[in-house]
Amino acid sequence: MAETTTPMMIQYKQLKQNHKDAILFFRLGDFYEMFEDDAREASRILDITLTKRANVPMCGIPYHAAGSYIQRLVRAGKKIAVCEQIAMPTPGRGLATREVVQIITPGTLVDEGLLEQAANNYLVAITSLHGRISLSYCDLSTGRFAVTSFPLAEREQRLRCELYRLQPREVVMDESLWETDSVLKRLVDEREDILVNRFPSWYFDPVSAWTRLSRQLNVVTLKGFGLSQDSAEVASAGAVLQYIEDTSKNMLPHIRNLQVYSEQNHVMLDESTQRNLELVHNLQDGSRRYTLYEVLNHTKTAMGARRLYEWILSPLLDKDGITKRLECVNFFFRDQRVLSQVREKLSGILDIERLSSRIAMDRA
């Protein structure tokens, strides 16, 4: 019997059929095996040996060392569908039962070894509704969830600003918008490091999104967040949650708040301003050396480093908010003893934000 028609390969092809856009890690004993096109692509990226069995290309990695290989694939902008043996057959009878238990994508990472400690890892969703662009983003590893909208006529400037500020690893796009809006497509295409997922318009259905958001945030209505059922923001925010649920195959109990923001809350720094002022990346090599962020970053925790990064790129417009921050700085500046004690205590604190997220998702 040809290898491609064995029960195991039939099982593999059935699973692969549902995950065509991902590299399928197919668990066989102590290894994850990859076959056919997945094997060719993975062997090239990972620099591992490509072999053949019955003319079927294949390669494999030890399951206990999968983390480092997954990291390299994610950095190459690939999705990985992890297929595990969830039930073993009785000796000599049939196949192990296998299921895809997790889909790992660049924008939905939670494992500490795959993330940059001092930076958020954002997944962005973009669609349009009622003449406005709806943009939402979420960092699954911290539970940070926010949404905004702006007039379609302002999309070039605002999208360029937001994409440069957020540095997303992955985008969920309305396919019809992608195909009809050349400006939006060009802006996303300019960023070669973004994995783009295109979905039909029903994926952004505002009615379903309203229900999904209300359930996730455990509220009867979203009016407390300043949203109505007609708000453009709802469509993209619901799509972000749907995509995360589909890939993580898990509940998201740590996502319990939604920040709705606009240009009235913060100074919107355009891409040129962010780049030329070298706020968080320098012009020479794109690193954080010799930037404002490097000068100011004396934080003792990863959470503080991420918050400082966000504050630099989103300066407040609200006078009261600015005053409160300055009062905090002044308090510690005038009492160096307290400052030293606080810094000493903070230096022993782990990344509680990400640790609690992994616990909530049963990934700790």
XYZ file of C-alpha atoms in Angstrom:
364
model
C 0.000 0.000 0.000
C 1.346 3.406 -0.909
C 2.477 5.544 2.001
C 0.028 8.298 1.037
C -2.947 5.946 1.515
C -1.972 4.423 4.846
C -4.409 5.072 7.724
C -1.894 7.399 9.358
C -1.459 9.514 6.219
C -5.213 9.622 5.705
C -5.524 10.923 9.257
C -2.792 13.471 8.585
C -4.442 14.733 5.395
C -7.801 15.103 7.162
C -6.203 17.267 9.839
C -4.166 19.218 7.308
C -7.296 19.951 5.280
C -8.590 22.078 8.181
C -5.290 23.930 8.616
C -4.072 24.646 5.104
C -2.418 27.935 6.066
C -0.359 26.445 8.917
C 2.600 24.085 9.248
C 1.151 20.998 10.913
C 3.235 19.521 13.746
C 1.964 15.917 13.647
C 2.857 14.079 16.858
C 4.366 10.633 16.339
C 5.751 9.222 19.573
C 8.556 11.464 20.760
C 8.652 13.545 17.578
C 6.622 16.111 15.689
C 6.666 15.091 12.041
C 5.932 17.268 9.024
C 5.036 15.983 5.572
C 4.879 17.125 1.959
C 4.899 20.925 1.453
C 5.103 21.548 5.207
C 8.241 19.411 5.367
C 9.871 21.240 2.461
C 9.155 24.650 3.968
C 10.080 23.734 7.553
C 13.324 22.003 6.564
C 14.410 25.120 4.659
C 13.606 27.539 7.496
C 14.887 25.315 10.298
C 17.851 23.928 8.381
C 16.974 20.320 9.201
C 17.266 17.238 7.016
C 14.503 16.597 4.505
C 13.950 12.895 3.873
C 11.450 10.775 1.938
C 9.416 7.714 2.720
C 7.521 6.084 -0.142
C 8.254 9.267 -2.102
C 6.579 11.477 0.554
C 8.847 14.339 1.748
C 9.112 14.452 5.525
C 11.149 15.908 8.394
C 10.853 15.841 12.160
C 11.905 17.454 15.427
C 11.971 16.083 19.023
C 8.837 17.163 20.869
C 10.789 18.155 23.983
C 12.834 20.642 21.916
C 9.892 22.024 19.940
C 10.000 25.452 21.594
C 13.166 26.635 19.877
C 11.963 25.405 16.467
C 8.563 27.032 16.932
C 10.301 30.283 17.802
C 12.235 30.244 14.520
C 9.137 29.467 12.480
C 7.140 32.233 14.181
C 9.930 34.709 13.529
C 9.710 33.703 9.878
C 6.024 34.693 9.970
C 4.575 31.166 9.950
C 1.602 29.632 11.703
C 2.019 26.304 13.474
C -0.843 23.889 14.157
C 0.186 21.568 16.987
C -1.411 18.125 16.674
C -1.173 15.882 19.741
C -1.968 12.243 20.469
C -4.889 12.606 22.837
C -5.786 8.917 23.152
C -3.662 5.843 22.505
C -5.124 2.651 20.961
C -4.951 -0.714 22.617
C -1.706 -2.496 21.644
C -1.794 -3.641 18.032
C -5.183 -2.056 17.291
C -5.764 1.011 15.154
C -4.363 4.508 15.322
C -3.842 6.975 18.119
C -6.563 9.634 18.244
C -5.062 12.966 17.271
C -6.364 16.527 17.415
C -4.991 19.987 16.794
C -4.852 21.382 20.312
C -3.276 24.745 19.586
C -2.529 27.064 16.694
C 0.515 29.217 17.301
C 0.681 32.428 15.288
C 2.960 35.491 15.519
C 0.177 37.634 16.979
C -1.176 35.185 19.577
C 1.966 34.119 21.443
C 1.861 33.624 25.200
C 4.962 31.510 25.916
C 7.621 33.636 27.572
C 10.430 32.183 25.478
C 8.766 33.381 22.262
C 8.137 36.960 23.395
C 10.231 40.085 23.791
C 10.105 40.923 27.474
C 9.907 44.711 27.184
C 7.461 44.959 24.259
C 3.831 44.062 23.689
C 2.962 41.489 21.048
C -0.066 42.808 19.200
C -2.649 41.224 16.956
C -4.555 43.869 14.945
C -7.926 43.630 13.190
C -9.064 46.106 10.521
C -12.414 46.542 8.797
C -14.751 49.368 7.768
C -18.290 50.220 8.825
C -20.513 53.258 8.313
C -17.789 55.175 6.475
C -15.209 54.637 9.208
C -12.166 52.414 9.585
C -12.424 50.193 12.648
C -9.099 49.121 14.185
C -8.653 47.023 17.296
C -5.657 45.336 18.846
C -4.980 42.797 21.553
C -1.927 41.394 23.297
C -3.015 37.909 24.330
C 0.012 37.539 26.603
C -1.063 40.468 28.819
C -4.808 40.838 28.165
C -4.364 44.357 26.763
C -7.351 45.047 24.484
C -8.151 48.360 22.762
C -10.136 49.714 19.829
C -10.537 52.919 17.865
C -12.158 54.196 14.678
C -11.611 57.102 12.332
C -13.089 58.467 9.078
C -12.297 56.535 5.914
C -10.834 59.704 4.388
C -8.153 59.807 7.120
C -7.174 56.157 6.784
C -3.757 56.658 5.175
C -2.354 58.941 7.858
C -4.028 57.234 10.812
C -3.278 53.672 9.740
C 0.340 54.485 9.029
C 0.593 56.064 12.481
C -1.095 53.170 14.295
C 0.778 50.395 12.507
C 4.124 52.029 13.225
C 3.199 52.683 16.864
C 1.835 49.214 17.585
C 4.351 47.225 15.517
C 1.847 44.338 15.197
C 3.060 40.854 14.357
C -0.190 39.828 12.709
C -3.252 41.441 11.091
C -6.794 40.138 10.630
C -8.273 41.857 7.570
C -11.680 42.171 5.982
C -11.069 40.501 2.607
C -13.446 42.728 0.663
C -11.736 45.813 2.097
C -8.342 44.332 1.235
C -9.367 43.743 -2.373
C -11.067 47.105 -2.951
C -8.967 49.561 -0.948
C -5.568 49.948 -2.593
C -4.421 52.506 0.003
C -5.004 50.152 2.914
C -3.456 47.207 1.081
C -0.337 49.229 0.295
C 0.064 50.367 3.911
C -0.093 46.804 5.210
C 2.099 45.416 2.422
C 4.797 47.970 3.259
C 5.349 46.119 6.530
C 6.977 42.875 5.450
C 7.132 41.523 9.003
C 3.335 41.301 9.380
C 1.425 38.067 8.814
C -1.843 38.981 7.044
C -5.000 36.882 7.463
C -7.935 37.711 5.179
C -11.463 36.751 6.192
C -14.861 37.273 4.534
C -17.033 40.164 5.654
C -19.298 37.966 7.792
C -16.327 37.406 10.118
C -16.695 41.096 11.058
C -20.477 41.023 11.478
C -21.282 43.746 14.056
C -24.288 41.894 15.521
C -22.236 38.776 16.294
C -19.376 40.977 17.472
C -21.659 42.808 19.932
C -22.782 39.509 21.440
C -19.235 38.149 21.595
C -17.857 41.289 23.239
C -20.675 41.464 25.795
C -20.090 37.839 26.740
C -16.323 38.243 26.972
C -16.493 41.418 29.062
C -19.313 39.971 31.175
C -21.702 42.872 30.614
C -25.284 43.164 29.404
C -24.483 46.147 27.202
C -21.345 47.874 25.943
C -22.696 51.356 26.637
C -20.436 51.566 29.674
C -17.507 51.470 27.241
C -19.016 54.274 25.170
C -20.177 51.905 22.415
C -23.527 51.320 20.771
C -24.576 48.542 18.427
C -23.933 50.911 15.504
C -20.414 51.825 16.611
C -17.803 50.993 13.992
C -15.386 49.887 16.744
C -17.507 46.835 17.571
C -16.839 45.040 14.269
C -13.050 44.803 14.507
C -13.026 44.177 18.268
C -15.323 41.190 17.826
C -13.128 39.842 15.026
C -10.029 39.993 17.242
C -11.772 37.921 19.912
C -13.073 35.438 17.347
C -9.623 34.903 15.861
C -7.984 34.443 19.268
C -10.652 31.945 20.303
C -10.174 30.020 17.048
C -6.391 29.806 17.398
C -5.906 29.411 21.152
C -8.773 26.894 21.439
C -9.174 28.107 24.978
C -11.242 30.443 27.112
C -9.886 33.964 27.579
C -10.751 34.789 31.199
C -7.945 37.344 31.534
C -9.384 39.660 28.868
C -11.895 41.613 30.925
C -11.485 45.213 29.825
C -11.684 47.143 26.569
C -10.108 50.551 26.078
C -11.923 52.710 23.538
C -9.653 55.567 22.485
C -9.535 58.386 19.943
C -7.353 61.295 18.866
C -8.924 63.303 21.721
C -7.166 61.127 24.329
C -3.584 61.195 23.093
C -1.261 63.081 20.781
C -1.291 61.070 17.566
C 2.338 60.945 16.459
C 2.677 60.223 12.752
C 5.211 57.724 11.459
C 7.742 60.364 10.438
C 7.665 61.955 13.886
C 8.075 58.626 15.660
C 10.917 57.660 13.367
C 12.854 60.945 13.103
C 12.715 61.739 16.823
C 14.121 58.253 17.501
C 11.633 57.746 20.303
C 11.881 53.964 20.590
C 13.920 52.904 17.543
C 17.020 54.581 16.149
C 17.506 55.465 12.492
C 20.795 53.623 12.195
C 19.805 50.004 12.765
C 16.256 50.123 14.187
C 17.396 49.040 17.658
C 16.649 50.888 20.910
C 20.178 52.146 21.402
C 20.490 55.945 21.636
C 16.704 56.441 21.759
C 14.552 58.397 24.169
C 13.256 55.083 25.446
C 16.766 53.909 26.334
C 17.488 57.167 28.169
C 14.289 57.009 30.234
C 14.092 53.281 30.799
C 15.277 52.626 34.332
C 12.308 50.379 35.052
C 12.760 47.313 37.237
C 10.021 45.127 35.781
C 8.970 44.003 32.308
C 5.529 45.466 33.000
C 7.038 48.873 33.680
C 9.171 48.717 30.542
C 6.114 47.976 28.396
C 4.122 50.767 30.041
C 6.914 53.293 29.483
C 7.134 52.253 25.798
C 3.397 52.826 25.421
C 3.458 56.202 27.184
C 6.287 57.533 25.018
C 4.371 56.750 21.824
C 0.999 57.956 23.155
C 1.554 61.284 24.983
C -1.435 62.430 27.013
C -3.586 65.400 26.053
C -5.529 65.483 29.315
C -4.061 68.081 31.687
C -5.222 66.287 34.833
C -3.651 63.034 33.672
C -0.361 64.767 32.903
C -0.406 66.489 36.302
C -0.948 63.193 38.128
C 2.054 61.637 36.397
C 4.242 64.607 37.235
C 3.124 64.511 40.864
C 4.182 60.860 41.085
C 7.580 61.653 39.593
C 8.008 64.600 41.951
C 7.125 62.493 44.999
C 9.834 59.925 44.331
C 12.360 62.524 43.194
C 12.031 64.338 46.512
C 12.255 61.187 48.616
C 15.198 59.168 47.343
C 15.042 56.774 50.296
C 11.524 55.679 49.421
C 12.500 55.513 45.758
C 15.401 53.167 46.543
C 13.184 50.942 48.695
C 10.489 50.724 46.025
C 13.031 49.950 43.302
C 14.558 47.222 45.443
C 11.154 45.618 45.994
C 10.225 45.875 42.316
C 13.477 44.266 41.172
C 12.316 40.950 42.607
C 8.927 40.953 40.884
C 8.408 38.662 37.913
C 6.255 39.476 34.879
C 2.956 39.051 36.728
C 0.939 40.283 33.748
C 2.110 37.511 31.448
C 2.329 34.883 34.148
C -1.277 35.449 35.206
C -2.378 35.324 31.556
C -0.723 31.922 31.091
C -2.326 30.667 34.305
C -5.745 31.893 33.138
C -5.294 30.055 29.832
C -3.924 26.924 31.527
C -0.556 27.398 29.798
C 1.654 27.991 32.854
